[in-house]
CSV table of C-alpha atoms in Angstrom, one decimal:
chain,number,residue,atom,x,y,z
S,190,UNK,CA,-47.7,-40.0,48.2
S,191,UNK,CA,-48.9,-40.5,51.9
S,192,UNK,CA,-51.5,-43.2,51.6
S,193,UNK,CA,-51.7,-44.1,55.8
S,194,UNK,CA,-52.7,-41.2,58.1
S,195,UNK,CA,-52.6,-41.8,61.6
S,196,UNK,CA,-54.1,-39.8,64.1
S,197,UNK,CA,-54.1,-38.1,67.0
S,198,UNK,CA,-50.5,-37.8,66.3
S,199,UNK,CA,-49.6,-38.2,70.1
S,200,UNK,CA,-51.7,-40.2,72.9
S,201,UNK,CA,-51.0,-39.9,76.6
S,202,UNK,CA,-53.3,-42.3,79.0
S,203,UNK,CA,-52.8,-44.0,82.0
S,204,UNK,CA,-52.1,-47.9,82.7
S,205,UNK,CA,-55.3,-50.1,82.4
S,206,UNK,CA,-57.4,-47.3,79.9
S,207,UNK,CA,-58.0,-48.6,76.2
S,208,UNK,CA,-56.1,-46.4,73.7
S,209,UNK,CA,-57.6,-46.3,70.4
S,210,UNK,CA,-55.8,-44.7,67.3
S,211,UNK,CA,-57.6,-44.4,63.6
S,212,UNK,CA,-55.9,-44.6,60.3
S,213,UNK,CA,-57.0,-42.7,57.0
S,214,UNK,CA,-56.0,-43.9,53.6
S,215,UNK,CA,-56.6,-42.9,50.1
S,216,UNK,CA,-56.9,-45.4,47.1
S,217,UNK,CA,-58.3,-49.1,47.4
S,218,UNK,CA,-56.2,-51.2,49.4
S,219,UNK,CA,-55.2,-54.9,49.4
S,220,UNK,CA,-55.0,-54.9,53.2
S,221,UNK,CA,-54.2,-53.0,55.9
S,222,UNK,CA,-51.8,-53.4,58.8
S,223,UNK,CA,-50.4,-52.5,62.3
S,224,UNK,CA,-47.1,-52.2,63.2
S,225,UNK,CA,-45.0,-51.2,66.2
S,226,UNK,CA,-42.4,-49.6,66.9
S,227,UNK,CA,-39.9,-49.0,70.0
S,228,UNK,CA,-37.8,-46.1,70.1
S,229,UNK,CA,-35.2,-46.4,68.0
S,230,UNK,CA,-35.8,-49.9,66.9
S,231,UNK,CA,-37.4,-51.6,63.7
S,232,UNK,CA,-40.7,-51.8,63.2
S,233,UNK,CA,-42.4,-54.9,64.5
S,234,UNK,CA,-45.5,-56.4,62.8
S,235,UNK,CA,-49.7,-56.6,64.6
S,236,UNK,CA,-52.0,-57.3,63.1
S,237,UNK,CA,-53.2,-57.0,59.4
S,238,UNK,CA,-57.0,-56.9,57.9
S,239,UNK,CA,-57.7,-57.4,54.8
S,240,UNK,CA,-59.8,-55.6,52.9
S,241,UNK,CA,-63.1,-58.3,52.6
S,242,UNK,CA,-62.9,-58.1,56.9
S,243,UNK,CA,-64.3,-55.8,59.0
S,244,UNK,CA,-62.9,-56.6,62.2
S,245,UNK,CA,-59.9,-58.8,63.7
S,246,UNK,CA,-58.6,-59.7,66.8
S,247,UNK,CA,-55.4,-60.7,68.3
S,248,UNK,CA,-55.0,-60.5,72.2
S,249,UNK,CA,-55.5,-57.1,73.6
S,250,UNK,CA,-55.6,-55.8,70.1
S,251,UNK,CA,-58.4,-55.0,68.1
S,252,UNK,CA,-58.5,-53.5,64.3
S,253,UNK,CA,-61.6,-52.4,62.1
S,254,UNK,CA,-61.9,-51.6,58.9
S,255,UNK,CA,-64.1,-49.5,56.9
S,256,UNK,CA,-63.3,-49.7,53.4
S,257,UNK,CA,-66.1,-47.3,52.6
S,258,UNK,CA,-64.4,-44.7,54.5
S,259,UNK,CA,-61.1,-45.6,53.4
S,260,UNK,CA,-60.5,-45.6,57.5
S,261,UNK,CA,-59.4,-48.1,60.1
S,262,UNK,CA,-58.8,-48.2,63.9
S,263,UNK,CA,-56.7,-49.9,66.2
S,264,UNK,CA,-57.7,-50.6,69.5
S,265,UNK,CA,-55.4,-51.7,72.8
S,266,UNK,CA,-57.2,-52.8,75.8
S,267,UNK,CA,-56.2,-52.6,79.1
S,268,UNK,CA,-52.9,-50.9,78.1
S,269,UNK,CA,-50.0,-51.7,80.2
S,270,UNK,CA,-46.9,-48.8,80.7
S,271,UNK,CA,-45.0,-51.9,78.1
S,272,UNK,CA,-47.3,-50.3,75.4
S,273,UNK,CA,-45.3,-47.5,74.5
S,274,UNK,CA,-44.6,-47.1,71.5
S,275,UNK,CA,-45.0,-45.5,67.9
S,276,UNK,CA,-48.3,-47.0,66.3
S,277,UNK,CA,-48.0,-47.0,62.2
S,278,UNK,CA,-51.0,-48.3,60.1
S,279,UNK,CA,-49.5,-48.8,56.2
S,280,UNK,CA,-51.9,-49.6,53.2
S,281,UNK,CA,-50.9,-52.6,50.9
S,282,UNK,CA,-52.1,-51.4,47.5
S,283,UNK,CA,-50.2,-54.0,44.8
S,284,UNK,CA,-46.8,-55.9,44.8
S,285,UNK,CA,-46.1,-56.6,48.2
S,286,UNK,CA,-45.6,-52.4,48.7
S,287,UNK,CA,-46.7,-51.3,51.9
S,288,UNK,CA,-47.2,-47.1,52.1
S,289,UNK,CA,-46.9,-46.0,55.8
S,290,UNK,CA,-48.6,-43.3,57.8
S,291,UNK,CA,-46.5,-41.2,60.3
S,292,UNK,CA,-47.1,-42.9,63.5
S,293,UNK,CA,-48.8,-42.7,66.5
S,294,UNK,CA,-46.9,-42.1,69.3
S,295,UNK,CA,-48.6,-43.9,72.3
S,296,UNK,CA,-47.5,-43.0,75.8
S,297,UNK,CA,-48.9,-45.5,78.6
S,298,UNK,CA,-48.3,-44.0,82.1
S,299,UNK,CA,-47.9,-46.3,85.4
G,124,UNK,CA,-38.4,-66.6,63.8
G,125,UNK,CA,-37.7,-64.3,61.0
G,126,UNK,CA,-34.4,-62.4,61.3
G,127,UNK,CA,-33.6,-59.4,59.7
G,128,UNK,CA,-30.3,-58.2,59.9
G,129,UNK,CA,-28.4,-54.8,58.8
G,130,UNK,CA,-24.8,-54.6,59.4
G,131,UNK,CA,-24.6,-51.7,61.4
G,132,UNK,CA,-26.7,-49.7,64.2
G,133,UNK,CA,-24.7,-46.2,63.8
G,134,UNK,CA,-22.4,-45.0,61.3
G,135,UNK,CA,-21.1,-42.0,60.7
G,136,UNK,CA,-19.7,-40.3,57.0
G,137,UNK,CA,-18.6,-37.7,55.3
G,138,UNK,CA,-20.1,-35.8,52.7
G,139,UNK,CA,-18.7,-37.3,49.3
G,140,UNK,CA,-18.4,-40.6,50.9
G,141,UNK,CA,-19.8,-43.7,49.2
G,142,UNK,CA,-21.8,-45.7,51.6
G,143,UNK,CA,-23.1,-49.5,51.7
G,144,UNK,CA,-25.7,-50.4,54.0
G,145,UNK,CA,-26.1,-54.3,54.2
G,146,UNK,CA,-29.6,-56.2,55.0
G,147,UNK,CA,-30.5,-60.1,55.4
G,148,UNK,CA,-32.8,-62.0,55.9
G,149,UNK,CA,-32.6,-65.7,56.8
G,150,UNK,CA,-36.2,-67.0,55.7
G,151,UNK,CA,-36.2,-67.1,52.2
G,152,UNK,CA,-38.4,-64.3,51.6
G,153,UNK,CA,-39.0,-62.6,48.2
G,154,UNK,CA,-39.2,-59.5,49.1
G,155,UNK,CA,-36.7,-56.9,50.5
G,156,UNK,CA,-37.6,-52.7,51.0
G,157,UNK,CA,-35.2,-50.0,52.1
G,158,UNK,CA,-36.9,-47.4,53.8
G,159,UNK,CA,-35.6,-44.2,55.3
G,160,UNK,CA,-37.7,-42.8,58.7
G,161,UNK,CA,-37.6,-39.0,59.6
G,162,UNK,CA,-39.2,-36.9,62.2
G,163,UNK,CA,-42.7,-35.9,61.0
G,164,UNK,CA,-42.3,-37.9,58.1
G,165,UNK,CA,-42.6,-41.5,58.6
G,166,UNK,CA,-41.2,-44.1,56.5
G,167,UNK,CA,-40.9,-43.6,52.8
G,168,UNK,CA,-40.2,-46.4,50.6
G,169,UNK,CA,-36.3,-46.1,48.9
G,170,UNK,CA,-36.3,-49.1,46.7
G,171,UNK,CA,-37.7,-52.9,46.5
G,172,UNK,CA,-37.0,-55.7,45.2
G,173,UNK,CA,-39.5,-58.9,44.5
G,174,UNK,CA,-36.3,-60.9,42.7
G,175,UNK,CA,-32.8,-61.6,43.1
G,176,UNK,CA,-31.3,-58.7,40.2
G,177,UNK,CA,-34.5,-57.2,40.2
G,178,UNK,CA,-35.0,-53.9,41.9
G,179,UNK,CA,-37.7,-51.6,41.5
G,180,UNK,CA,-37.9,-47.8,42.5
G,181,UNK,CA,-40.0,-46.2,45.4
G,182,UNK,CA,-41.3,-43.4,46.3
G,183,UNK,CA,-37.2,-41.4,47.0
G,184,UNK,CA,-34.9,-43.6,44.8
G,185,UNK,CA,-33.1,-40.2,44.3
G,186,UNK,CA,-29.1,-40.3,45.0
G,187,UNK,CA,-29.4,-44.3,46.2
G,188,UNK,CA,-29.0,-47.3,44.0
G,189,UNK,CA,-29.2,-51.5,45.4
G,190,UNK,CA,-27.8,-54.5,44.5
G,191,UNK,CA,-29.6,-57.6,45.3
G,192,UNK,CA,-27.2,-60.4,43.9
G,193,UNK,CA,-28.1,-62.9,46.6
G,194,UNK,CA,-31.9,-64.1,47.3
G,195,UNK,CA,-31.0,-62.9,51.5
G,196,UNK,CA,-29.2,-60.0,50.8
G,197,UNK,CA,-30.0,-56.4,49.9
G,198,UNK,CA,-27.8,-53.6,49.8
G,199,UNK,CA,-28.6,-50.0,49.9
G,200,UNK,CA,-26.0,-47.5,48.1
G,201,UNK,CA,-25.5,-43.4,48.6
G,202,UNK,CA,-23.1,-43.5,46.3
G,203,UNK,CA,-21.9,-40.0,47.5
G,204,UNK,CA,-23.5,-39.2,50.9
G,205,UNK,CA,-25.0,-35.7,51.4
G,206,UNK,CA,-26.3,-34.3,54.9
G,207,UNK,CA,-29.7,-34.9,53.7
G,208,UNK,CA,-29.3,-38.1,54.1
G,209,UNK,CA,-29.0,-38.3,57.6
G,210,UNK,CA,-31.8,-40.4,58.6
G,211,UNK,CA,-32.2,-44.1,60.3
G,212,UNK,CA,-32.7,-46.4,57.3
G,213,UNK,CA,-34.7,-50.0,57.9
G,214,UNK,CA,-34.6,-52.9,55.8
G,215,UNK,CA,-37.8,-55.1,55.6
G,216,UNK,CA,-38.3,-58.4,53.8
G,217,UNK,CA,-41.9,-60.5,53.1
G,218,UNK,CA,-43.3,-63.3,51.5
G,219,UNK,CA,-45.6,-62.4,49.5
G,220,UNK,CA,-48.5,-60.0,50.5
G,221,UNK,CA,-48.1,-60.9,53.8
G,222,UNK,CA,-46.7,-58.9,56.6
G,223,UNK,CA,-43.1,-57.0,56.3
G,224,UNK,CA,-40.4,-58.1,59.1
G,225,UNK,CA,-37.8,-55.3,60.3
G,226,UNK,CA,-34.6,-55.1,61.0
G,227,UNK,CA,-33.3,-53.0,63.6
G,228,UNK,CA,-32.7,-50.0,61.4
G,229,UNK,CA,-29.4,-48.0,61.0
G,230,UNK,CA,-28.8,-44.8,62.2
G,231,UNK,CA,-26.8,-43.0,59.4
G,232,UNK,CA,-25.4,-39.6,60.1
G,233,UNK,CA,-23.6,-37.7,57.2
G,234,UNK,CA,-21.3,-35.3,58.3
């Protein structure tokens, strides 16, 4: 069952503009995390919140949670044309099992 | 750095065909996940495994099996490819509940 909903499904901005792309889920979650991916390429780990936080940085990134709303966000400042990429948010409900959204694709133009 | 590994980026069957995809990992990590990703889809969980010999079904175990003799290695089965399983297939392993590291994926297309 699709627990990680990401939307919008596509995002076009321009280099320097924040992009910000939310995340719906549906049962109680363990955590919640951010990953990346390059065309064609694995997936590469973000940033993950668990579910006591509300907010967490890393660099340029930012993630909320609202565990009320069963919703998160991930936010990318100052995005940089490198950005581009699919954006997947995937819910950690027990055992180590991660249930994945269908991406974000982010476009970042120069 | 965690390295995940599968032993091939394309590869290309025929229907019938039994196929072996190969995944390691070189950091001791518990746990190892096939996925499949397809357009519009996402990634859907194949099967898992917390254990060497242990495997548990995901969410599409249907027409794959895995074999997980070996703490770094999991392998991935169609033990007689169909078209419908064209699709790139990733490999992830974690410790615990802590994040999932990817390999490159591989890119299976069943002619």
């Amino acid at each position: 069952s699709q627990q990680g909903e990401e939307d919008p499904q596509a995002l076009s901005i321009q280099e320097g503009e924040n992009a910000t792309m939310n995340c719906s889920y549906k049962t109680s979650i363990n955590n919640l995390q951010w990953y990346r991916q390059n065309s064609g390429r694995g997936l590469v780990h973000l940033i993950l919140i668990r579910s006591n936080q509300r907010e967490k940085h890393s660099g340029r990134l930012r993630v909320t949670l609202d565990t009320s709303k069963k919703s998160s966000s991930l936010l990318i400042t100052a995005s940089r044309a490198a950005d581009t990429a699919s954006y997947f948010c995937a819910a950690e409900t027990s055992g180590s099992r991660l249930t994945f959204g269908e991406g974000t694709q982010l476009t970042v133009n120069p | 750095d965690v390295k995940v590994t599968q032993s091939s980026r394309y590869l290309v069957k025929r229907t019938g065909e039994k196929v072996f995809l190969e995944c390691v990992q070189d950091m001791d990590h518990e746990n190892m996940f096939w996925y499949r990703q397809d357009p519009g889809l996402g990634l859907r969980l194949i099967y898992f495994s917390y254990d060497v010999k242990m495997k548990e079904k995901g969410d599409i175990p249907e027409g794959y099996s895995v074999s997980r003799e070996k703490k770094e290695r999991f392998s991935l089965i169609l033990e007689s490819a169909s078209t419908n399983q064209t699709s790139m297939y990733l490999c992830a392993s974690s410790l615990g509940t802590w994040e999932q590291f990817f390999g490159p994926g591989t890119r299976l297309t069943v002619l």
